CSV table of C-alpha atoms and ligand atoms in Angstrom, one decimal:
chain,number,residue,atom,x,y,z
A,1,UNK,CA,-13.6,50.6,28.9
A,2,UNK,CA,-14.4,52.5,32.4
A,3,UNK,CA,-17.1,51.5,32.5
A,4,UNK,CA,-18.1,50.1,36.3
A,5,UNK,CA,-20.7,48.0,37.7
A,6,UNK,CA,-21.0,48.5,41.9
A,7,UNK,CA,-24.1,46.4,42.0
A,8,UNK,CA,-27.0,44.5,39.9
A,9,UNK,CA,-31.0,45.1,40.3
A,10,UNK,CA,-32.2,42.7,37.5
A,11,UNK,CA,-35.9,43.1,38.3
A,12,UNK,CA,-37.5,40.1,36.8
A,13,UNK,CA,-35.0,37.8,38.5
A,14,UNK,CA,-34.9,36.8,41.9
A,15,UNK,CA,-31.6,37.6,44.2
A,16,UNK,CA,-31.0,35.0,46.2
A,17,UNK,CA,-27.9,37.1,48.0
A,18,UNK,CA,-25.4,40.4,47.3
A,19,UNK,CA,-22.2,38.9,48.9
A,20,UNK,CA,-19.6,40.9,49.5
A,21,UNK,CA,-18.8,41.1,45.9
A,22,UNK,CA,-21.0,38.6,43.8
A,23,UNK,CA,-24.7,39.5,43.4
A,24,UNK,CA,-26.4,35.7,43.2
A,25,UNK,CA,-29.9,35.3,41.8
A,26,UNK,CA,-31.8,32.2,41.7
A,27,UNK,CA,-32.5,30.4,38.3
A,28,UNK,CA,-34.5,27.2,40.3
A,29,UNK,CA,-31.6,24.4,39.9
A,30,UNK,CA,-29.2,26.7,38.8
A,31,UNK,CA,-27.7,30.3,39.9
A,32,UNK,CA,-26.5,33.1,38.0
A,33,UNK,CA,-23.3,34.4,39.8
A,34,UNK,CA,-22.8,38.3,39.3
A,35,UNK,CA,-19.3,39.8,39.7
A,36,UNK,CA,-19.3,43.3,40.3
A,37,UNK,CA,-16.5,45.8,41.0
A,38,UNK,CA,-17.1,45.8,44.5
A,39,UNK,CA,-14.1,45.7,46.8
A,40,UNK,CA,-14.1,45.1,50.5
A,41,UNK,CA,-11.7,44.8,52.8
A,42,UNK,CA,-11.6,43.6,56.7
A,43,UNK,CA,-15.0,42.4,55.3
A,44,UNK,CA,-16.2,45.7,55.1
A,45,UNK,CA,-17.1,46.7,51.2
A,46,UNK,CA,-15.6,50.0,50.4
A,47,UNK,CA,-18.0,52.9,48.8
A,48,UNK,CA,-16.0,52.7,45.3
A,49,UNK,CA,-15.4,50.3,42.9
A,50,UNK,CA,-12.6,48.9,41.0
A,51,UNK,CA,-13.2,49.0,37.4
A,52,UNK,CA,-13.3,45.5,35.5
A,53,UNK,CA,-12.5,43.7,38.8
A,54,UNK,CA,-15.5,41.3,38.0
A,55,UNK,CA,-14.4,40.1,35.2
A,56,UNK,CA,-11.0,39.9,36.1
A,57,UNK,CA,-12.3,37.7,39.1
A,58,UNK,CA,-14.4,35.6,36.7
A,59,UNK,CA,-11.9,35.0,34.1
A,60,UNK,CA,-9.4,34.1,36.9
A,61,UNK,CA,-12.2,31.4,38.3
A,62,UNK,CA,-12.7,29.9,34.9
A,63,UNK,CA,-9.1,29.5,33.8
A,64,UNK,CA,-8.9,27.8,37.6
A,65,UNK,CA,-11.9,25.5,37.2
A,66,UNK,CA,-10.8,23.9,33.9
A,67,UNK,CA,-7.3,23.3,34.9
A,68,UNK,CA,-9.0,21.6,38.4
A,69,UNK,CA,-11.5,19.5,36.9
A,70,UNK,CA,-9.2,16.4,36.9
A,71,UNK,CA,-9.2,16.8,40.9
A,72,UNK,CA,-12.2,17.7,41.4
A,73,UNK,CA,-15.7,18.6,39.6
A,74,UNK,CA,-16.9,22.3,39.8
A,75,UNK,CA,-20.1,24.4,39.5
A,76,UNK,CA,-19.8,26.1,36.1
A,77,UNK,CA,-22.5,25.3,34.0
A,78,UNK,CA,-21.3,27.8,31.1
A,79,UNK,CA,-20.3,31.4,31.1
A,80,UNK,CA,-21.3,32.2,27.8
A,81,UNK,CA,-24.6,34.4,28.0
A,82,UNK,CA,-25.9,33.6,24.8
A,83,UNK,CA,-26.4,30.1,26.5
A,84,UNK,CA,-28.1,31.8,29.8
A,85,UNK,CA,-31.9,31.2,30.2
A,86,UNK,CA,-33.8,33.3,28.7
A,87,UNK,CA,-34.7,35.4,31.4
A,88,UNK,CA,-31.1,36.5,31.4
A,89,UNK,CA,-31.0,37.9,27.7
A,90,UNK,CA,-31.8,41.6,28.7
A,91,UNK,CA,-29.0,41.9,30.8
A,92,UNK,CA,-26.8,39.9,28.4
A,93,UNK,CA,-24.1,43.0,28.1
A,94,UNK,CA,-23.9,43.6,32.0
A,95,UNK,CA,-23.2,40.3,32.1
A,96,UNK,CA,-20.7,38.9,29.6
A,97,UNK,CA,-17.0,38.3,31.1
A,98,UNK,CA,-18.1,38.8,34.5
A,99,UNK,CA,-21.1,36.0,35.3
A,100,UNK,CA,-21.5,32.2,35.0
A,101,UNK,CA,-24.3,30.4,35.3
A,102,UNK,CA,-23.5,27.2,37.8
A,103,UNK,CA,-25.3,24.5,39.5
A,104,UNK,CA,-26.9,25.5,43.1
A,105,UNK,CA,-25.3,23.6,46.2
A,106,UNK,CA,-26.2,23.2,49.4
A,107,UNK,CA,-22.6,24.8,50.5
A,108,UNK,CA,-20.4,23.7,53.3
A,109,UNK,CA,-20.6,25.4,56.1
A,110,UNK,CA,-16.7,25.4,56.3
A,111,UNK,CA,-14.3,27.7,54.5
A,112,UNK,CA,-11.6,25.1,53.5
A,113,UNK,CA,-8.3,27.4,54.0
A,114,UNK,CA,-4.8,25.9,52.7
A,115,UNK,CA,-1.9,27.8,53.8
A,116,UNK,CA,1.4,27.3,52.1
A,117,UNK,CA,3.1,30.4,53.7
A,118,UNK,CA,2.5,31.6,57.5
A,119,UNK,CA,1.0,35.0,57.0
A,120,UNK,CA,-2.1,37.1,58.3
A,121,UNK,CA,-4.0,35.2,61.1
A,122,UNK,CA,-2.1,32.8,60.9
A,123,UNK,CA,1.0,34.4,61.0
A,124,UNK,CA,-0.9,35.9,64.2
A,125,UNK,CA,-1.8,32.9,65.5
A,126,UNK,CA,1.6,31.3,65.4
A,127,UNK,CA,3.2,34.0,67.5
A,128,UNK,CA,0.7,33.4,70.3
A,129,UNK,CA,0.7,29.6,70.6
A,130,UNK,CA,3.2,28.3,67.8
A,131,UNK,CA,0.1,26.7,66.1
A,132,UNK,CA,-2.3,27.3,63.3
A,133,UNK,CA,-5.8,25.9,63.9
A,134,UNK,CA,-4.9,23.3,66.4
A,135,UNK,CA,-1.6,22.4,64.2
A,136,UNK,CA,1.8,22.7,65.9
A,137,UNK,CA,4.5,23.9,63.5
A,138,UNK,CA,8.1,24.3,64.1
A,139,UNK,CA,9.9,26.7,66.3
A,140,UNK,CA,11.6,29.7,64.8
A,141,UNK,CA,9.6,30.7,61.8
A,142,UNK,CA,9.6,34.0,60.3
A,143,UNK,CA,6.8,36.1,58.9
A,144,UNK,CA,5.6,34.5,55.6
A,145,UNK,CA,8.0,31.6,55.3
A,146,UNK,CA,7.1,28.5,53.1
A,147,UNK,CA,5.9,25.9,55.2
A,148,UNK,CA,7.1,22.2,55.2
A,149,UNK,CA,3.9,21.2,53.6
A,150,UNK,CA,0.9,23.0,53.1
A,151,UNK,CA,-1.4,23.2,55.7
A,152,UNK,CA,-5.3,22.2,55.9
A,153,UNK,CA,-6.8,25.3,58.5
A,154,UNK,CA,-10.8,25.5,58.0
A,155,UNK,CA,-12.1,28.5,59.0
A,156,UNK,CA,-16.0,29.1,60.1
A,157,UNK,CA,-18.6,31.1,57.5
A,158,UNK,CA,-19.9,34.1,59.0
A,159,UNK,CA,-22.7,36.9,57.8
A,160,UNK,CA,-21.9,39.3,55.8
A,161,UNK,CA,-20.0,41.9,58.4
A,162,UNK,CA,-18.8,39.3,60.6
A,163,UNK,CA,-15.3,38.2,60.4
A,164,UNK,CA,-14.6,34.0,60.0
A,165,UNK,CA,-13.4,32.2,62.4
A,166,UNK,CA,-9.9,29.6,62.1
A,167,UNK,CA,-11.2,26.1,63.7
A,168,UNK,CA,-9.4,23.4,64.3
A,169,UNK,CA,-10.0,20.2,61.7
A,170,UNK,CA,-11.5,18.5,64.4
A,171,UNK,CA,-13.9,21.5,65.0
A,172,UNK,CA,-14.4,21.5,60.8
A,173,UNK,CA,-15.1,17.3,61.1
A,174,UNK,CA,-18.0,18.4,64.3
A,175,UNK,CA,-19.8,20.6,61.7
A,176,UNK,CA,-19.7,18.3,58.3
A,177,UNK,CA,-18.2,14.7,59.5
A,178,UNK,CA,-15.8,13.0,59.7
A,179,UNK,CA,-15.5,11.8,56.4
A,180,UNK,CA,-16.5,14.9,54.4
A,181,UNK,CA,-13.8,16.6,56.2
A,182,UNK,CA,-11.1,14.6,55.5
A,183,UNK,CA,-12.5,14.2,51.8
A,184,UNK,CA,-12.3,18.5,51.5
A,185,UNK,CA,-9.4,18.8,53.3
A,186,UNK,CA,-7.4,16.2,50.9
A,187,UNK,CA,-8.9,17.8,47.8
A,188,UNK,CA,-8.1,21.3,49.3
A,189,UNK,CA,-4.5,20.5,49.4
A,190,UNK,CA,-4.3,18.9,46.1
A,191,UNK,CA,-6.0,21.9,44.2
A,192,UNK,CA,-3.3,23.6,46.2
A,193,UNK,CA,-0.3,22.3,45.3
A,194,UNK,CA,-1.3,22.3,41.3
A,195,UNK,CA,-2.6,25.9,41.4
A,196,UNK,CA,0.5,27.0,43.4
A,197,UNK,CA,3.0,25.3,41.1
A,198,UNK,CA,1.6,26.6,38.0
A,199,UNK,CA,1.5,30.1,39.9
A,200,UNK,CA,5.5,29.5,40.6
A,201,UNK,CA,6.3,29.2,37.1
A,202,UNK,CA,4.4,32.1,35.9
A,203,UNK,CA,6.5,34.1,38.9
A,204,UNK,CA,3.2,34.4,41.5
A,205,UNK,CA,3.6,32.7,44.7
A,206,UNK,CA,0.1,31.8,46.1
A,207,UNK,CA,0.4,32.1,50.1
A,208,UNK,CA,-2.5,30.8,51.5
A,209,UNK,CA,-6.1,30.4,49.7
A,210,UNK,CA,-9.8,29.6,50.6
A,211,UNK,CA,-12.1,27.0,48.8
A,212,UNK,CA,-15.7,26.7,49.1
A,213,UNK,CA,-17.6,23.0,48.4
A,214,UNK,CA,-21.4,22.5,47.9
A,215,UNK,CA,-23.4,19.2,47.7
A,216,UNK,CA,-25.1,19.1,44.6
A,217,UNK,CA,-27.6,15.7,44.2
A,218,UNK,CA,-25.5,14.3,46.8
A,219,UNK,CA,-22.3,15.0,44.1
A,220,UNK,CA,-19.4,17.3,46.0
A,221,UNK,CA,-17.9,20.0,43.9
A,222,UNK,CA,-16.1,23.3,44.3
A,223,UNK,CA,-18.4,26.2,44.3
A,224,UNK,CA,-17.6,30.4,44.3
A,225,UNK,CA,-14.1,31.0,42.9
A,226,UNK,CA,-11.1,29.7,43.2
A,227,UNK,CA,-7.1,31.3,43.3
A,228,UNK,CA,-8.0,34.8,42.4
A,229,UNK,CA,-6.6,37.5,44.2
A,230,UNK,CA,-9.8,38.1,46.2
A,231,UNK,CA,-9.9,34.8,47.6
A,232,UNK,CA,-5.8,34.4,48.0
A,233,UNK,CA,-2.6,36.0,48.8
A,234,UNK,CA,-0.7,36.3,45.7
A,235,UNK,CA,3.1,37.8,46.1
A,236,UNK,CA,5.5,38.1,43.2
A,237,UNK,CA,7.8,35.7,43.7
A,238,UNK,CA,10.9,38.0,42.4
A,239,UNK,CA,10.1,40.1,45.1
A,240,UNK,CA,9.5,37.4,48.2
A,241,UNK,CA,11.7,37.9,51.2
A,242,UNK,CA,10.3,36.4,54.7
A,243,UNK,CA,10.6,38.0,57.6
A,244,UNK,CA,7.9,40.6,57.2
A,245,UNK,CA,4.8,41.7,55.2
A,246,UNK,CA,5.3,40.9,51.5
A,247,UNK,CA,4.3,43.0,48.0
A,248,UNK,CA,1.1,41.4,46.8
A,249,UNK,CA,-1.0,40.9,43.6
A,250,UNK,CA,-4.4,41.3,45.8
A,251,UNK,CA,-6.1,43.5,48.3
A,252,UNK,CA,-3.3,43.8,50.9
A,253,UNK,CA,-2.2,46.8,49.5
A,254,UNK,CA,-5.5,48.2,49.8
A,255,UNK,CA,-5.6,47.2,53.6
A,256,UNK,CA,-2.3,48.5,54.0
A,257,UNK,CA,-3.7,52.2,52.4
A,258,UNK,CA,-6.4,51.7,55.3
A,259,UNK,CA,-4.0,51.2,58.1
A,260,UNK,CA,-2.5,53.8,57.2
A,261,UNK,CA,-5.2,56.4,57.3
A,262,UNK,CA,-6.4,54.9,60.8
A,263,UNK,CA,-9.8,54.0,59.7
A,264,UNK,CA,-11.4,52.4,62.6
A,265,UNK,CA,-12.1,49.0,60.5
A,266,UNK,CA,-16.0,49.6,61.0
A,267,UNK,CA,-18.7,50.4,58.1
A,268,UNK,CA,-18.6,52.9,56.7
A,269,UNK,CA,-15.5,52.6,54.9
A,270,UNK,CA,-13.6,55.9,53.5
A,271,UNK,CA,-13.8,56.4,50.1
A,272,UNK,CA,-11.0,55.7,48.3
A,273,UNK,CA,-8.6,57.7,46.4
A,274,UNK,CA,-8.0,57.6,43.0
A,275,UNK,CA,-4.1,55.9,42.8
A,276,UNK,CA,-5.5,53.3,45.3
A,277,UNK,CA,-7.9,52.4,43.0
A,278,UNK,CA,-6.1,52.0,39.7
A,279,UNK,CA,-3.1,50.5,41.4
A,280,UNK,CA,-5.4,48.0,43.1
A,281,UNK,CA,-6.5,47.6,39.1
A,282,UNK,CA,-3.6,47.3,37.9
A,283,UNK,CA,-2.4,44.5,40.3
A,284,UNK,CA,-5.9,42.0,39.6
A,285,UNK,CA,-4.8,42.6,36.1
A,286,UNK,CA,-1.2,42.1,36.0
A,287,UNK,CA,-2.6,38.6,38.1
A,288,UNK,CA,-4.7,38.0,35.5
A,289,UNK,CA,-2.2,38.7,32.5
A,290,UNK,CA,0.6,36.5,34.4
A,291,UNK,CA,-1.8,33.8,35.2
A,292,UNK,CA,-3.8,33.3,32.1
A,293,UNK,CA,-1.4,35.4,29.3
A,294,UNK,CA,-4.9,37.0,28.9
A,295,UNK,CA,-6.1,40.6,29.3
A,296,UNK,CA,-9.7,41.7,30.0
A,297,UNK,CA,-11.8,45.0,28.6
B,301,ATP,N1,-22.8,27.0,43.5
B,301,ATP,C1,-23.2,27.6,44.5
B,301,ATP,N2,-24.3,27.2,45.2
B,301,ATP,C2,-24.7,27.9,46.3
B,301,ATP,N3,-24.1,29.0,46.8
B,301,ATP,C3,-23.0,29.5,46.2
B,301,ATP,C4,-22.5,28.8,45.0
B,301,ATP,N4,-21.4,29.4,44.6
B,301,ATP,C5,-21.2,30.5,45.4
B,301,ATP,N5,-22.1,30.5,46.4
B,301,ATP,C6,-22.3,31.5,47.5
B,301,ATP,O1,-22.6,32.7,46.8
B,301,ATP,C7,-21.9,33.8,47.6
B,301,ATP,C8,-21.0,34.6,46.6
B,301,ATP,O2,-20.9,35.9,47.0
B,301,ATP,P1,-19.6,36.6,47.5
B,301,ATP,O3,-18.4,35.8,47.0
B,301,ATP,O4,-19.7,38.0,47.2
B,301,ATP,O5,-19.8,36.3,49.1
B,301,ATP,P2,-18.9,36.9,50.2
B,301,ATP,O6,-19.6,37.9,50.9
B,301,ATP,O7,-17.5,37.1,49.6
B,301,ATP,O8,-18.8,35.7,51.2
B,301,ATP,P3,-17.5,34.8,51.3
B,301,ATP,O9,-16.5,35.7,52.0
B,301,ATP,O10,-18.0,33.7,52.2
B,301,ATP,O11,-17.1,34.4,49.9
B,301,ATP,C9,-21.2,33.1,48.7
B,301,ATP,O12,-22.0,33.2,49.9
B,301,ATP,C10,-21.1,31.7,48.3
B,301,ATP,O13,-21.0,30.8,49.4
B,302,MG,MG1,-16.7,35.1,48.2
């Protein structure tokens, strides 16, 4: 039940990548995705783990990618390891709840950002110039207010320890086209508003999230996860007040612990004290139960 995974060497596999959180070997055509407990924050992964984050994450990402699939086609090829190739089988128990095996894309080299809310940089970025990646919104908002509509604001992909950068869509269309961009920017805001609205009725309020595509034999699909805590801001909606910061479901809480002991935002990140991490836990999972009605061991 405590049991923790803070990263994978599976010896007779070949990594392809240790994100930030996901360790990614290569199966030819295919990946194996690895979530471990790994948290970062400001892009900088802390020294301890949170326990059963992973599968948390990966349960999250599943539940998404069905419900999606009528928008748009995804990655998973199946996350059930008895169905992994063979090569896979002796790791079978590290890996059940908290892999999939998916197709491997060429990704996007956008991150395709939809913000419902004006928070974070964006919140930042509206104070300096009223606008969010080259969109102008109205005067007078306040911190984390619901938008009009839900905005399309790509962001760059940077190496690991570098932090993305917000482009403009026309700066997005310069990298991938015209064409592509449009096509993830439309999908981005329909997978969106569905995941959002669910989210509403279930009392989570989804702020702002980031999608990853991939080309896959010339066939677009969604690739990573999608609308987990990691990859969005999730606030309890009984709780939302613009106007300032608000209580979250995901890693701002962490941040805000990080703030407050001054650390200089550089590696190597403090280690972490124990009521950070089971409160961090404890909110991934209450995401998880609220989203999904489903708990994880
Ligand atoms: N189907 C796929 N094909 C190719 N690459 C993929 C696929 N799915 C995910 N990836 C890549 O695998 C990595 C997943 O690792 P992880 O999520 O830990 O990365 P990360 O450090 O968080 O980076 P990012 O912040 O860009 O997600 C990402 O680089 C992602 O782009
Ligand atoms: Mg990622």
């Amino acid at each position: 039940m405590n049991q923790t995974l803070f990263k994978t060497e599976f010896e007779n596999i070949q990594l392809l990548k240790r994100g930030k959180v996901r360790d990614v070997y290569d199966l030819g055509d295919r990946i194996l995705m690895v979530a471990t407990d790994r948290i970062s924050a400001f892009d900088v992964v802390m020294p301890d783990t949170v326990p059963r984050k992973g599968k948390i994450l990966t349960q999250i990402s599943l539940f998404w990618f069905k419900i999606m699939e009528s928008i748009c086609p995804n990655h998973v090829i199946t996350s059930n390891v008895e169905e992994y190739p063979e090569v896979c089988k002796p790791y079978g128990e590290i890996l059940d709840g908290r892999s999939m095996l998916v197709k491997k894309t060429n990704p996007l080299p956008i991150e395709c950002v939809v913000r419902g809310y004006i928070s974070g940089s964006g919140w930042k970025s509206y104070q300096k110039s009223g606008q969010v990646c080259g969109i102008q919104l109205q005067q007078g908002l306040k911190e984390s207010e619901k938008l009009p509509e839900p905005i399309f604001t790509p962001s760059t992909k940077e190496e690991l320890g570098l932090h993305d950068i917000n482009i403009s869509f026309d700066e997005a269309a310069e990298k991938i086209g015209k064409k592509m961009a449009e096509r993830v920017k439309d999908l981005s805001l329909s997978i969106y508003k569905k995941g959002a609205e669910f989210a509403d009725e279930k009392g989570i309020i989804i702020a702002d999230t980031k999608f990853e595509f991939g080309m896959a034999n010339n066939e677009l699909i969604l690739i990573d996860e999608i609308l987990t805590p990691d990859s969005s801001r999730f606030w309890p909606k009984s709780e939302y007040k613009p106007g300032g910061p608000q209580k979250s479901f995901d890693k701002q809480y962490l941040r805000d612990y990080l703030i407050s002991i001054n650390w200089n935002q550089k590696p190597p990140a403090p280690s972490l004290p124990e009521k950070v991490i089971t409160d961090t836990r404890d909110k991934y999972l209450e995401a998880l139960k609220r989203l999904t009605g489903k708990n994880v061991l």
